[in-house]
mmCIF file of C-alpha atoms in Angstrom:
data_model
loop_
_atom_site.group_PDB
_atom_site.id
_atom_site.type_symbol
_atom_site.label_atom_id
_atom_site.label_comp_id
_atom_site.label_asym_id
_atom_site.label_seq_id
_atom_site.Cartn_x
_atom_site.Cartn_y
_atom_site.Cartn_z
ATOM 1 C CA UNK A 209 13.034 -58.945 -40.586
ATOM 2 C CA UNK A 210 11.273 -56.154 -38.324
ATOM 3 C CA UNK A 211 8.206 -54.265 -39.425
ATOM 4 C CA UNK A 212 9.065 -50.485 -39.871
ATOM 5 C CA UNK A 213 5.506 -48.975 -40.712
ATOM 6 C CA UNK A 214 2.496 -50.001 -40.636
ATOM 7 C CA UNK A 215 -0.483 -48.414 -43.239
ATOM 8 C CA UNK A 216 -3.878 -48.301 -42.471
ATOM 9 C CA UNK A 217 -6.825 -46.509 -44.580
ATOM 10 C CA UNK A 218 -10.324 -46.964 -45.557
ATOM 11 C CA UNK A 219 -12.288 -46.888 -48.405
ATOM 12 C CA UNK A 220 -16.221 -46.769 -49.171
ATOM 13 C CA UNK A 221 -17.117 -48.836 -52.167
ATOM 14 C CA UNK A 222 -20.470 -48.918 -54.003
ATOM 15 C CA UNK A 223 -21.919 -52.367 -55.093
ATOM 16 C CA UNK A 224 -22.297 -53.359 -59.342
ATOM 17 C CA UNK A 225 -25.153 -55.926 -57.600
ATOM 18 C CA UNK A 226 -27.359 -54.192 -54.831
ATOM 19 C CA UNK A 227 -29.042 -57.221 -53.001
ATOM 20 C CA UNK A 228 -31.319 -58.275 -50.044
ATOM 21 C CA UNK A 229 -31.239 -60.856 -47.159
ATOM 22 C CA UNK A 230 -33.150 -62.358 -44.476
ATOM 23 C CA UNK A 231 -32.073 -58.626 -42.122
ATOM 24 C CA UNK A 232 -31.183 -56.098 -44.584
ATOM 25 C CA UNK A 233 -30.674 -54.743 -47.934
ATOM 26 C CA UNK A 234 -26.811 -53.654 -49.140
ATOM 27 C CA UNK A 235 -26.446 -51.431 -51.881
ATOM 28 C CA UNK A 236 -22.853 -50.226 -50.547
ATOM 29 C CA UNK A 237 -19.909 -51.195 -48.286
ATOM 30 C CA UNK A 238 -16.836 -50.250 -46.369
ATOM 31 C CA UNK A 239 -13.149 -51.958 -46.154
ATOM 32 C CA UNK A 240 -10.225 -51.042 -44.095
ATOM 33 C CA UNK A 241 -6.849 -51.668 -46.161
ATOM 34 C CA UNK A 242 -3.341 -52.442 -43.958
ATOM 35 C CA UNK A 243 -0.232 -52.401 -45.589
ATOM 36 C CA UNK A 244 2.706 -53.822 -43.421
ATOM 37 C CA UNK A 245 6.419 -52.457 -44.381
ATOM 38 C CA UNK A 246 9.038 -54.756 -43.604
ATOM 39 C CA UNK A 247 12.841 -54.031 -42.945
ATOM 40 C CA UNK A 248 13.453 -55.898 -46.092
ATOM 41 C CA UNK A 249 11.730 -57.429 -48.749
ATOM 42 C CA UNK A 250 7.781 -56.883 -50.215
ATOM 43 C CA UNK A 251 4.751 -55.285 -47.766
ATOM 44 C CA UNK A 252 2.195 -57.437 -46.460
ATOM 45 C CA UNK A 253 -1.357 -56.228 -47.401
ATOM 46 C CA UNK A 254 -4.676 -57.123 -45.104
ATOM 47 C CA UNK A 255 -8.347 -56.233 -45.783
ATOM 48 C CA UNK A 256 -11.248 -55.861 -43.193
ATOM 49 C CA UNK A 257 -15.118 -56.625 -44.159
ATOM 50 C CA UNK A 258 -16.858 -55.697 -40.638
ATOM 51 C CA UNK A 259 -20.526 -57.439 -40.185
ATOM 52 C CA UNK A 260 -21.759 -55.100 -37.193
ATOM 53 C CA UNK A 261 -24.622 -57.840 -37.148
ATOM 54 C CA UNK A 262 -23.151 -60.855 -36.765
ATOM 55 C CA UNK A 263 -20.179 -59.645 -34.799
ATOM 56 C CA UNK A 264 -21.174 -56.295 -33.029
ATOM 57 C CA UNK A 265 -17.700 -54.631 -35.237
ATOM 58 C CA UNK A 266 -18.976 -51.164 -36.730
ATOM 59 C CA UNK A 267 -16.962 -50.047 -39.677
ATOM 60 C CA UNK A 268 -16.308 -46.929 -37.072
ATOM 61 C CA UNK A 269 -15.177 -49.505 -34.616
ATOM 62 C CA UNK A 270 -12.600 -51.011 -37.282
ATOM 63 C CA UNK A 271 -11.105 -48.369 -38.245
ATOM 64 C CA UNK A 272 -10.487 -46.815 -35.184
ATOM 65 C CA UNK A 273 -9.007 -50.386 -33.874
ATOM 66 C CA UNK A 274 -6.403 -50.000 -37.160
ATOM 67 C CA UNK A 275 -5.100 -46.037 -36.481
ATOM 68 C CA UNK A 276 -1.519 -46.893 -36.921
ATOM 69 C CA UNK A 277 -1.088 -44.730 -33.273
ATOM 70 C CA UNK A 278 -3.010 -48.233 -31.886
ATOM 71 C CA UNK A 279 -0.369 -50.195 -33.567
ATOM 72 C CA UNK A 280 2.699 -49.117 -31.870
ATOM 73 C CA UNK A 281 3.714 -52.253 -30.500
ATOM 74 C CA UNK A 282 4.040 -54.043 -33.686
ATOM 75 C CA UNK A 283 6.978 -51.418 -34.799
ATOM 76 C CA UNK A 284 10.097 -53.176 -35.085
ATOM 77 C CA UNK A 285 8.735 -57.082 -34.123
ATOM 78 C CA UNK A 286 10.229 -59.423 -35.905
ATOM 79 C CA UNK A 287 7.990 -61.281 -38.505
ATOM 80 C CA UNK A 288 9.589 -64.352 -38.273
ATOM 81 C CA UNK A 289 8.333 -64.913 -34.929
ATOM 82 C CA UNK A 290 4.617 -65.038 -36.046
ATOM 83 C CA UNK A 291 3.084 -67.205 -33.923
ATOM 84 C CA UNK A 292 3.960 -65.043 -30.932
ATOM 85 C CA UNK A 293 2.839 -62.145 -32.698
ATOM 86 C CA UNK A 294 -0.826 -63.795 -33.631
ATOM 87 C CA UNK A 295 -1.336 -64.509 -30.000
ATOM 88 C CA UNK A 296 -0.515 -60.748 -28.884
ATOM 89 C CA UNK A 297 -2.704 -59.832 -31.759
ATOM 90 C CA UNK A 298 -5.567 -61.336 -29.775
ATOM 91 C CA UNK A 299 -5.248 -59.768 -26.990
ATOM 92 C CA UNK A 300 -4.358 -55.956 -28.210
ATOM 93 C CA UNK A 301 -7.650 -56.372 -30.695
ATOM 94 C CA UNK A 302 -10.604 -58.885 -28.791
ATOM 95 C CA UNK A 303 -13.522 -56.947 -29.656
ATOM 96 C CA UNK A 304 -12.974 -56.257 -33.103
ATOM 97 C CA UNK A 305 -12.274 -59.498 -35.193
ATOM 98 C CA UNK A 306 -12.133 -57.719 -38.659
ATOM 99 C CA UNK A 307 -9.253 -55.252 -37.963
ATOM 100 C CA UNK A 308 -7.718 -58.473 -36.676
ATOM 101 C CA UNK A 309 -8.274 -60.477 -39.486
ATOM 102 C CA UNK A 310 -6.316 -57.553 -41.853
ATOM 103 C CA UNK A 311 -3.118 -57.584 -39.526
ATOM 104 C CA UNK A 312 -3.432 -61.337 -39.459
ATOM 105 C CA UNK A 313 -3.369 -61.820 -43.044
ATOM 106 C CA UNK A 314 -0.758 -58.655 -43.495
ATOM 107 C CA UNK A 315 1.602 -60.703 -41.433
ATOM 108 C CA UNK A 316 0.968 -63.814 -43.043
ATOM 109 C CA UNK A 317 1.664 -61.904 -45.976
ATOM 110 C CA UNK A 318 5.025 -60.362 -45.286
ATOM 111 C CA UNK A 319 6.305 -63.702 -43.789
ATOM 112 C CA UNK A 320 4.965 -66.193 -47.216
ATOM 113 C CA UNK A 321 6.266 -63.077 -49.192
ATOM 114 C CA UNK A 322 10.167 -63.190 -47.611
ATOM 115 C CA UNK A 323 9.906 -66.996 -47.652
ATOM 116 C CA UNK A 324 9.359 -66.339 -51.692
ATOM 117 C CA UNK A 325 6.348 -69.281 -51.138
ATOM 118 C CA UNK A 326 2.852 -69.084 -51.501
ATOM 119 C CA UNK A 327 0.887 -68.731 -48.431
ATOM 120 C CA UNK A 328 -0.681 -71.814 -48.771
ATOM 121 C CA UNK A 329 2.358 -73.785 -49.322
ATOM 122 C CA UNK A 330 3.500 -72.495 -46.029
ATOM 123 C CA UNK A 331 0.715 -73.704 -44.255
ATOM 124 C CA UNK A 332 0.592 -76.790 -45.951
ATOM 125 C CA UNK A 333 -1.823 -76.967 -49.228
ATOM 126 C CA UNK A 334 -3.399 -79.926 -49.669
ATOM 127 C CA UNK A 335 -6.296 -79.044 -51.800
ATOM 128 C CA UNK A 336 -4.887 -77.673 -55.676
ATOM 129 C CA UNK A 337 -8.398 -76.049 -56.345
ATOM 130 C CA UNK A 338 -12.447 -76.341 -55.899
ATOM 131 C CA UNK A 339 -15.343 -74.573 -57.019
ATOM 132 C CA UNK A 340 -16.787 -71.923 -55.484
ATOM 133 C CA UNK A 341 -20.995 -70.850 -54.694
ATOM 134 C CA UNK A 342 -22.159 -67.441 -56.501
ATOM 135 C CA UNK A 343 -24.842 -65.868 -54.260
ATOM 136 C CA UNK A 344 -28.265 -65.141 -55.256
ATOM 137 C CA UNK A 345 -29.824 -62.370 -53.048
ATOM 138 C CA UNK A 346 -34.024 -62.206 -52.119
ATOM 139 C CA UNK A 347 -35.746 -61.351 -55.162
ATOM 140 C CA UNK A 348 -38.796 -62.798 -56.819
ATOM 141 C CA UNK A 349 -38.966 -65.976 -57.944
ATOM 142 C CA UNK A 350 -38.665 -64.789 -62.199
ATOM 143 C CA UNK A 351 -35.774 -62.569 -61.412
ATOM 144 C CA UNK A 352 -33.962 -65.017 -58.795
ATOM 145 C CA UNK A 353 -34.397 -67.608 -62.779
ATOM 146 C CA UNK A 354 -32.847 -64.951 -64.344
ATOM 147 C CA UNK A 355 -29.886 -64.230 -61.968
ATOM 148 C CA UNK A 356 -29.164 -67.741 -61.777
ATOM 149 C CA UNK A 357 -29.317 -68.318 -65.373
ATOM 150 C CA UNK A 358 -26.563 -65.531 -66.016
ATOM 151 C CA UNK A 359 -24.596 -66.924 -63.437
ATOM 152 C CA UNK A 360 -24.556 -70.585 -65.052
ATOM 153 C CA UNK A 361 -24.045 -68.743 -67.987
ATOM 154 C CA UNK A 362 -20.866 -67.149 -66.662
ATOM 155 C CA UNK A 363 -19.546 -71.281 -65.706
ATOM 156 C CA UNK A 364 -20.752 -71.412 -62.049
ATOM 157 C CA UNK A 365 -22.609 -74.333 -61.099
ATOM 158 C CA UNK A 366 -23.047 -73.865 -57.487
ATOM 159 C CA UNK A 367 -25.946 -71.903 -56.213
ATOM 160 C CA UNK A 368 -26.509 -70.487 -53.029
ATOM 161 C CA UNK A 369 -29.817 -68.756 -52.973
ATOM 162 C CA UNK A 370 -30.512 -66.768 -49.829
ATOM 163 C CA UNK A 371 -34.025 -67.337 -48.125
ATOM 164 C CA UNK A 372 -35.779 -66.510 -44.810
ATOM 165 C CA UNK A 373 -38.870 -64.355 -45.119
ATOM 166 C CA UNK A 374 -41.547 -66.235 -47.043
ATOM 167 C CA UNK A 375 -41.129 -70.340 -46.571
ATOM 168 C CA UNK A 376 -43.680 -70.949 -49.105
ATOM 169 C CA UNK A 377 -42.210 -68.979 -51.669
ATOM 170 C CA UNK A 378 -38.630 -69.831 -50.692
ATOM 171 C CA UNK A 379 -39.805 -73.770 -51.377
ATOM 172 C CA UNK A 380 -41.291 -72.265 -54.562
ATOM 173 C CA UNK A 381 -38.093 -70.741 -55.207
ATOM 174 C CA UNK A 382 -36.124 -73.999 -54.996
ATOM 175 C CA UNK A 383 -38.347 -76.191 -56.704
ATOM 176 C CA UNK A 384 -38.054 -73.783 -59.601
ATOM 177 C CA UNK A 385 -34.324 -73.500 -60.075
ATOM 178 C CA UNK A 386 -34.605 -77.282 -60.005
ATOM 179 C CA UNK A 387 -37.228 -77.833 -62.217
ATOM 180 C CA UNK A 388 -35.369 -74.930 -64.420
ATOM 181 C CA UNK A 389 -31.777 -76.022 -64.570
ATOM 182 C CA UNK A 390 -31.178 -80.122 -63.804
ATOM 183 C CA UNK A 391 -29.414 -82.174 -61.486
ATOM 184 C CA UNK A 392 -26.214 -81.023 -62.408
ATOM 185 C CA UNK A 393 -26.323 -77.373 -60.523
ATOM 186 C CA UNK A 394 -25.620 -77.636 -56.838
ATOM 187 C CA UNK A 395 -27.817 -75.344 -54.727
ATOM 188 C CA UNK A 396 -27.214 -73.856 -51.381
ATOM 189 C CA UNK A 397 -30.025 -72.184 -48.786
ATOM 190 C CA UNK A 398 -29.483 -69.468 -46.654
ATOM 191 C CA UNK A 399 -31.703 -68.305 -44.617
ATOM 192 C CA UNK A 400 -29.578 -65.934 -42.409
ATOM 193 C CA UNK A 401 -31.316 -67.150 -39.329
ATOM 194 C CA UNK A 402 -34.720 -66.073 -40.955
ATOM 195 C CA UNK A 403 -36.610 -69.420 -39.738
ATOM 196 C CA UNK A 404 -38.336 -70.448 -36.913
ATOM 197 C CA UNK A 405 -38.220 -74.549 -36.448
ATOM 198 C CA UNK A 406 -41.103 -75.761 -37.980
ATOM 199 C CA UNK A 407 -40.374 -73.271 -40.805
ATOM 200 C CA UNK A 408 -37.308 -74.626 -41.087
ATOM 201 C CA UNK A 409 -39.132 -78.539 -40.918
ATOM 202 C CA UNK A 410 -41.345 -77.170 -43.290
ATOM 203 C CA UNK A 411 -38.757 -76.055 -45.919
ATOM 204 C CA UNK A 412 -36.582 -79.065 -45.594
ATOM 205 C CA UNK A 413 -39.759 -81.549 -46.035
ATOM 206 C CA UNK A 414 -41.012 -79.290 -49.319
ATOM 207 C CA UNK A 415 -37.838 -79.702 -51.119
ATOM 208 C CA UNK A 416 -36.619 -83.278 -49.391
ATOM 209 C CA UNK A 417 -36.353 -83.921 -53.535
ATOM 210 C CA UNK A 418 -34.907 -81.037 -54.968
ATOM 211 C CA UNK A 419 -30.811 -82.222 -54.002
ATOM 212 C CA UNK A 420 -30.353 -78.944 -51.637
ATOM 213 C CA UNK A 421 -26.772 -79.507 -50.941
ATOM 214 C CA UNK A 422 -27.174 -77.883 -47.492
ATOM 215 C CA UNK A 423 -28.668 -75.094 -45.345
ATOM 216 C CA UNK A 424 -26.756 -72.514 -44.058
ATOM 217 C CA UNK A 425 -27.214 -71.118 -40.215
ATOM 218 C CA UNK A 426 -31.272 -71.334 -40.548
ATOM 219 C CA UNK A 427 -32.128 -71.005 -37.022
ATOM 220 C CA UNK A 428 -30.736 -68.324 -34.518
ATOM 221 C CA UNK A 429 -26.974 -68.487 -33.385
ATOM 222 C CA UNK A 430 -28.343 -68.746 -29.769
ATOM 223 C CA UNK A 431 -30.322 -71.757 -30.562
ATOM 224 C CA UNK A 432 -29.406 -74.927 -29.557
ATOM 225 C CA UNK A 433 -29.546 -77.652 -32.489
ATOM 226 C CA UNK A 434 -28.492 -80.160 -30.605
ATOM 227 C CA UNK A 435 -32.609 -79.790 -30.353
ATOM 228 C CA UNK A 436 -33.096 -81.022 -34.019
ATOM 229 C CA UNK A 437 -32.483 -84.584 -35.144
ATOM 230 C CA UNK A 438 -29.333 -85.935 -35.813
ATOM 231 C CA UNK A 439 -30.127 -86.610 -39.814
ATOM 232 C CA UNK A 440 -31.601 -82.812 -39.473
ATOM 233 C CA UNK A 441 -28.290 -81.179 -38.259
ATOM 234 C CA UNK A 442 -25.860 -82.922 -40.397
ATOM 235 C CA UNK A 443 -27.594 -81.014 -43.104
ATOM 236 C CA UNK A 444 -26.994 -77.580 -41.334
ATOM 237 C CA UNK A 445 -24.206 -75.556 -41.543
ATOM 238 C CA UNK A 446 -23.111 -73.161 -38.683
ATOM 239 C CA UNK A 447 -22.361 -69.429 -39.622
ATOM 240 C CA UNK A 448 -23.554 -66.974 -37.229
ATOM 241 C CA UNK A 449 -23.213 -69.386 -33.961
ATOM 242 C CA UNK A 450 -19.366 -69.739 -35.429
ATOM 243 C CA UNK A 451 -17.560 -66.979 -34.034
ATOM 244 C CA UNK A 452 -14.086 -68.763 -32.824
ATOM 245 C CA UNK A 453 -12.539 -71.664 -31.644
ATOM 246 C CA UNK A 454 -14.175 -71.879 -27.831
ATOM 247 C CA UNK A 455 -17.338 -71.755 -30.514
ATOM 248 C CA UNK A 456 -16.370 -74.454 -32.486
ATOM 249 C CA UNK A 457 -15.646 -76.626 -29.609
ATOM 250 C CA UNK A 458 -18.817 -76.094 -28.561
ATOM 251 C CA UNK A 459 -20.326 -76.836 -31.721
ATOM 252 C CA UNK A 460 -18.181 -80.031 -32.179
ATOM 253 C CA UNK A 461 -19.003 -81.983 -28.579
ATOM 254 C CA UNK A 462 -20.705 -84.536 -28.770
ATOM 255 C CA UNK A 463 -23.556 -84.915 -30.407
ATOM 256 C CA UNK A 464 -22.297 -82.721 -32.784
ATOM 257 C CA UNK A 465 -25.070 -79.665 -33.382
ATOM 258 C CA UNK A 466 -24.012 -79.750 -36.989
ATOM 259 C CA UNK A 467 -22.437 -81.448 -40.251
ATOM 260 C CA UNK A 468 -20.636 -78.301 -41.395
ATOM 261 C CA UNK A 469 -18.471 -75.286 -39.999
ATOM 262 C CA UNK A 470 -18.224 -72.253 -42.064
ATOM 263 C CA UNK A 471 -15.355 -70.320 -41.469
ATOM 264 C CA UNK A 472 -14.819 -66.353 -41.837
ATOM 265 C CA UNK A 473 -12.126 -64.647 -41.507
ATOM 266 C CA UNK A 474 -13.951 -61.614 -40.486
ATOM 267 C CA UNK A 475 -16.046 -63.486 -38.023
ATOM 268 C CA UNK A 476 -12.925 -65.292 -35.916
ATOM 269 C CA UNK A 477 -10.171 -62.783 -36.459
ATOM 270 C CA UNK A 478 -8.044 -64.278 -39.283
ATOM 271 C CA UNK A 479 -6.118 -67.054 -40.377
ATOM 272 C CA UNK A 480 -4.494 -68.135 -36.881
ATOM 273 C CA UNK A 481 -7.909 -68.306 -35.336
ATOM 274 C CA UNK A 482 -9.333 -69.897 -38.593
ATOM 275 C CA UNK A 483 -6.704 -72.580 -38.834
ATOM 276 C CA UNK A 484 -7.816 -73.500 -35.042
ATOM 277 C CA UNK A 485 -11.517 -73.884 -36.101
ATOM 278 C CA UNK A 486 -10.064 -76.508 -39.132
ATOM 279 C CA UNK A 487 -8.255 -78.351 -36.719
ATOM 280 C CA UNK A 488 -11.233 -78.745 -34.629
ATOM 281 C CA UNK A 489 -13.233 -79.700 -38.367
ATOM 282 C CA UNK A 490 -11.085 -82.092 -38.973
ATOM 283 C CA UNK A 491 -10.916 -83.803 -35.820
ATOM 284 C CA UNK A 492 -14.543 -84.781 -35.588
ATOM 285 C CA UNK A 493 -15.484 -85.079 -38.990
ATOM 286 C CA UNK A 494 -17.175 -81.657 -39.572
ATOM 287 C CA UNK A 495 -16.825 -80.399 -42.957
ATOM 288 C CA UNK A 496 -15.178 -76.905 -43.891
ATOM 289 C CA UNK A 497 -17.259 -74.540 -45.843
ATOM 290 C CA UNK A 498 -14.957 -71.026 -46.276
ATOM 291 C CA UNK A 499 -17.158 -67.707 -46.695
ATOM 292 C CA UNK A 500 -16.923 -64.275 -46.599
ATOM 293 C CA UNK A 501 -18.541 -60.706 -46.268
ATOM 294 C CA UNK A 502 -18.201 -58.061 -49.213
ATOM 295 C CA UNK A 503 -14.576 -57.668 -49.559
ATOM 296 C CA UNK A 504 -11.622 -57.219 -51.630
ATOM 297 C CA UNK A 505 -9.642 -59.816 -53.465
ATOM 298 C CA UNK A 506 -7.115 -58.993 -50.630
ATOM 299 C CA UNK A 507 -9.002 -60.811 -47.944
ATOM 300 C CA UNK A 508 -10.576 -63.384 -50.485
ATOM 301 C CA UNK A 509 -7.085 -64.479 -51.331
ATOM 302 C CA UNK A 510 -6.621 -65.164 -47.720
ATOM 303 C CA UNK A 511 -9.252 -66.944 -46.925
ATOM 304 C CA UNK A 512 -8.772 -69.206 -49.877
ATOM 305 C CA UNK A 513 -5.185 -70.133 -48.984
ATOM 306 C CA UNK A 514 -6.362 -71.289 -45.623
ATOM 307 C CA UNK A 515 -9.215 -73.053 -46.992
ATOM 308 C CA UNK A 516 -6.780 -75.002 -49.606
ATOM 309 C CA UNK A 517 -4.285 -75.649 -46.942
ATOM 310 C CA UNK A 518 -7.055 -77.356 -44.770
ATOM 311 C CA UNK A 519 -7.927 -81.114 -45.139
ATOM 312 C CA UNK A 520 -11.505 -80.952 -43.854
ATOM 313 C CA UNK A 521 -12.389 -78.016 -46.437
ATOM 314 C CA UNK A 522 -14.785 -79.234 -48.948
ATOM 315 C CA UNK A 523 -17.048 -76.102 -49.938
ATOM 316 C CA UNK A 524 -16.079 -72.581 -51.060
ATOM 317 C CA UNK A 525 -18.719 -69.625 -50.608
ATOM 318 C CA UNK A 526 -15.658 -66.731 -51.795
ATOM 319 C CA UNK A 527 -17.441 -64.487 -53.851
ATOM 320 C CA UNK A 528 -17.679 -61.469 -51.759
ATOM 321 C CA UNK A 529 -15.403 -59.600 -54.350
ATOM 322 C CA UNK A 530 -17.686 -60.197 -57.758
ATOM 323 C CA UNK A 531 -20.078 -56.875 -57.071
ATOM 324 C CA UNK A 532 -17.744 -54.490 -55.771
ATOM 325 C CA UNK A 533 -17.799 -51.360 -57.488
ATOM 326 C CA UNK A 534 -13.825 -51.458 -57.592
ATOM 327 C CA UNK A 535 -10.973 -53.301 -55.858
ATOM 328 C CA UNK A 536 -7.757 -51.541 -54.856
ATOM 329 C CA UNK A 537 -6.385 -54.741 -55.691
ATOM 330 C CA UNK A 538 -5.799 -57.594 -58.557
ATOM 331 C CA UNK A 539 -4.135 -60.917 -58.830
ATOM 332 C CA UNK A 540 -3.977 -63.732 -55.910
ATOM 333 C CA UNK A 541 -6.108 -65.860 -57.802
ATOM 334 C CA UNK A 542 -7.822 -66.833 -60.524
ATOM 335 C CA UNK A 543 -11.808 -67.551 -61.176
ATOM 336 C CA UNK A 544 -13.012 -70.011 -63.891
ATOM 337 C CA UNK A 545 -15.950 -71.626 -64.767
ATOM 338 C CA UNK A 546 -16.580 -71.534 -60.982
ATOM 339 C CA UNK A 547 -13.691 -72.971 -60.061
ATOM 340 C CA UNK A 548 -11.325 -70.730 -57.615
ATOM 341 C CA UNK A 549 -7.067 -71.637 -58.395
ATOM 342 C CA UNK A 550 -4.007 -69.454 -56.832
ATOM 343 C CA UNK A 551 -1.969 -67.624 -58.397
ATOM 344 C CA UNK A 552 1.858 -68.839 -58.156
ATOM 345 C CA UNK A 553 3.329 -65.523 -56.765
ATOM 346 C CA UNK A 554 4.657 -65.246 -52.964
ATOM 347 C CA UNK A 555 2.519 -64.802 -50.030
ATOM 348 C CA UNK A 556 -1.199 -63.425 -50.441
ATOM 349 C CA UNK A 557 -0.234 -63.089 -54.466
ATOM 350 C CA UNK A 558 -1.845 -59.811 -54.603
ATOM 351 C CA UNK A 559 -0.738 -56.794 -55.399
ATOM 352 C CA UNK A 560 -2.354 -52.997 -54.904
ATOM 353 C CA UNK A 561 -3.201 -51.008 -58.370
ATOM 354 C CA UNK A 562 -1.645 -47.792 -58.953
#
């Protein structure tokens, strides 16, 4: 089964939900769309969500990486021999982990697809579903009540409420949606390495009784929180220092510099690299949280099959689909009450609208 053509385009898509973190305000974004056509049987389908500031990947950069001209060698390769194919990947695309990402999931795709399997089954589910986080951007403390309400309204009970500019009204901010809605909504901080250490001692010893489930990449990527103590850092979850595997060993010698990974395909190039990061999770005891940027269901799907395929996985942040302005795409999975469930087709499960 040899890939014939390979489609590549790019689309600019408004937000439904403008919102603000520790860095920057979004009010639009930009995906690159492959579509892999096999010799026989369905096209794979890939998305890329570049973050310029976590991973230095423009949108410019992403594109230009996925002009099917760059993609020559992957004419007439044989799917079946994917693993080969992943590796090359890495080394035709090392700079830009997004545009990987898309062909890694597009292959993924075409393979799961001719197999006439979910993707998840091929890589080896072990997880049948699990709730995801719905994101609460900076905002004041009455709208960030209001925002979460809806959201609980909509069946989501897990919270994660992005912080980093003001501690004092970030602890206000937590104590609130406590206070507000009970024990029984799980909430998540992210500071988007907004905090400075005692800021971040600060925080954590303001709201030691509010339940916060965990904080997400507080500090800068290039500090070292092997620094912190060791009850401190199980309660931290890596994101920006995450980039890839050689990161993730890093992260994962002893003592460990954290209690959770969380995984991107957009960060570490894809499901290949992704699975290597889980292996790494699971060996020492780190558990998986699986995020994303602002993308379509496309790379969502993706990200959740590897995440269900992956013992160590215990937390889902996939919601980077819920604001877009439109998706080119539908199916893959479904979302309700919170809780995030695949879809039975083949492969990625999605398909492209007409």
């Amino acid at each position: 089964m040899r890939i014939l053509r390979i489609e590549t385009w790019r689309e600019d898509i408004p937000l439904s939900r403008p919102y603000e973190i520790a860095f920057r305000r979004t009010e639009a974004v930009g995906n690159c769309f492959v579509r892999i056509i096999p010799s026989s049987g369905s096209p794979g389908l890939g998305c890329a969500a570049p973050e310029h500031h976590v991973t230095g990947e423009t949108l410019d950069d992403c594109e230009a990486a996925l002009d099917p001209g760059s993609l020559d060698w992957l004419i007439n390769q044989d799917v079946r021999e994917l693993p080969r194919l992943l590796r090359q990947l890495d080394g035709h695309l090392p700079d830009t982990p997004a545009a990987r990402a898309a062909l890694d999931m597009a292959l993924h795709d075409v393979l799961s697809r001719q197999l006439d399997i979910p993707l998840a089954a091929m890589l080896g589910q072990c997880h049948e579903s699990l709730p995801t986080s719905i994101t609460i951007g900076i905002m004041g403390i009455e709208e960030t009540l209001e925002e979460a309400a809806e959201y609980i309204g909509r069946g989501f009970r897990h919270l994660k409420v992005k912080t980093g500019q003001r501690v004092e009204e970030d602890v206000e901010r937590i104590r609130r949606l406590r206070a507000r809605f009970g024990q029984d909504i799980a909430l998540r901080v992210d500071p988007n390495q907004g905090y400075g250490v005692p800021d971040l001692k600060r925080f954590m010893e303001a709201v030691s009784d509010c339940g916060v489930e965990f904080v997400e990449q507080p500090l800068a990527s290039d500090y070292d929180m092997r620094l912190l103590s060791p009850g401190l850092r199980d309660q931290l979850a890596a994101d920006e220092s995450l980039l890839s595997p050689l990161d993730a060993l890093r992260l994962a010698a002893p003592p460990r510099a954290c209690g959770i990974f969380n995984i991107k395909l957009m960060k570490c190039g894809g499901i290949h690299a992704a699975r290597r990061i889980a292996d790494i999770a699971d060996l020492t005891d780190i558990h998986l949280m699986w995020g994303c940027m602002d993308e379509s269901r496309i790379s969502i799907a993706a990200a959740l099959h590897a995440a269900l395929a992956s013992p160590a996985t215990r937390y889902l942040d996939l919601d980077g689909h819920l604001d877009l302005g439109r998706d080119p795409a539908s199916g893959g999975f479904t979302l309700e009450n919170g809780v995030m469930r695949l879809d039975t087709g083949a492969g990625l499960g999605v398909t492209l609208s007409e």
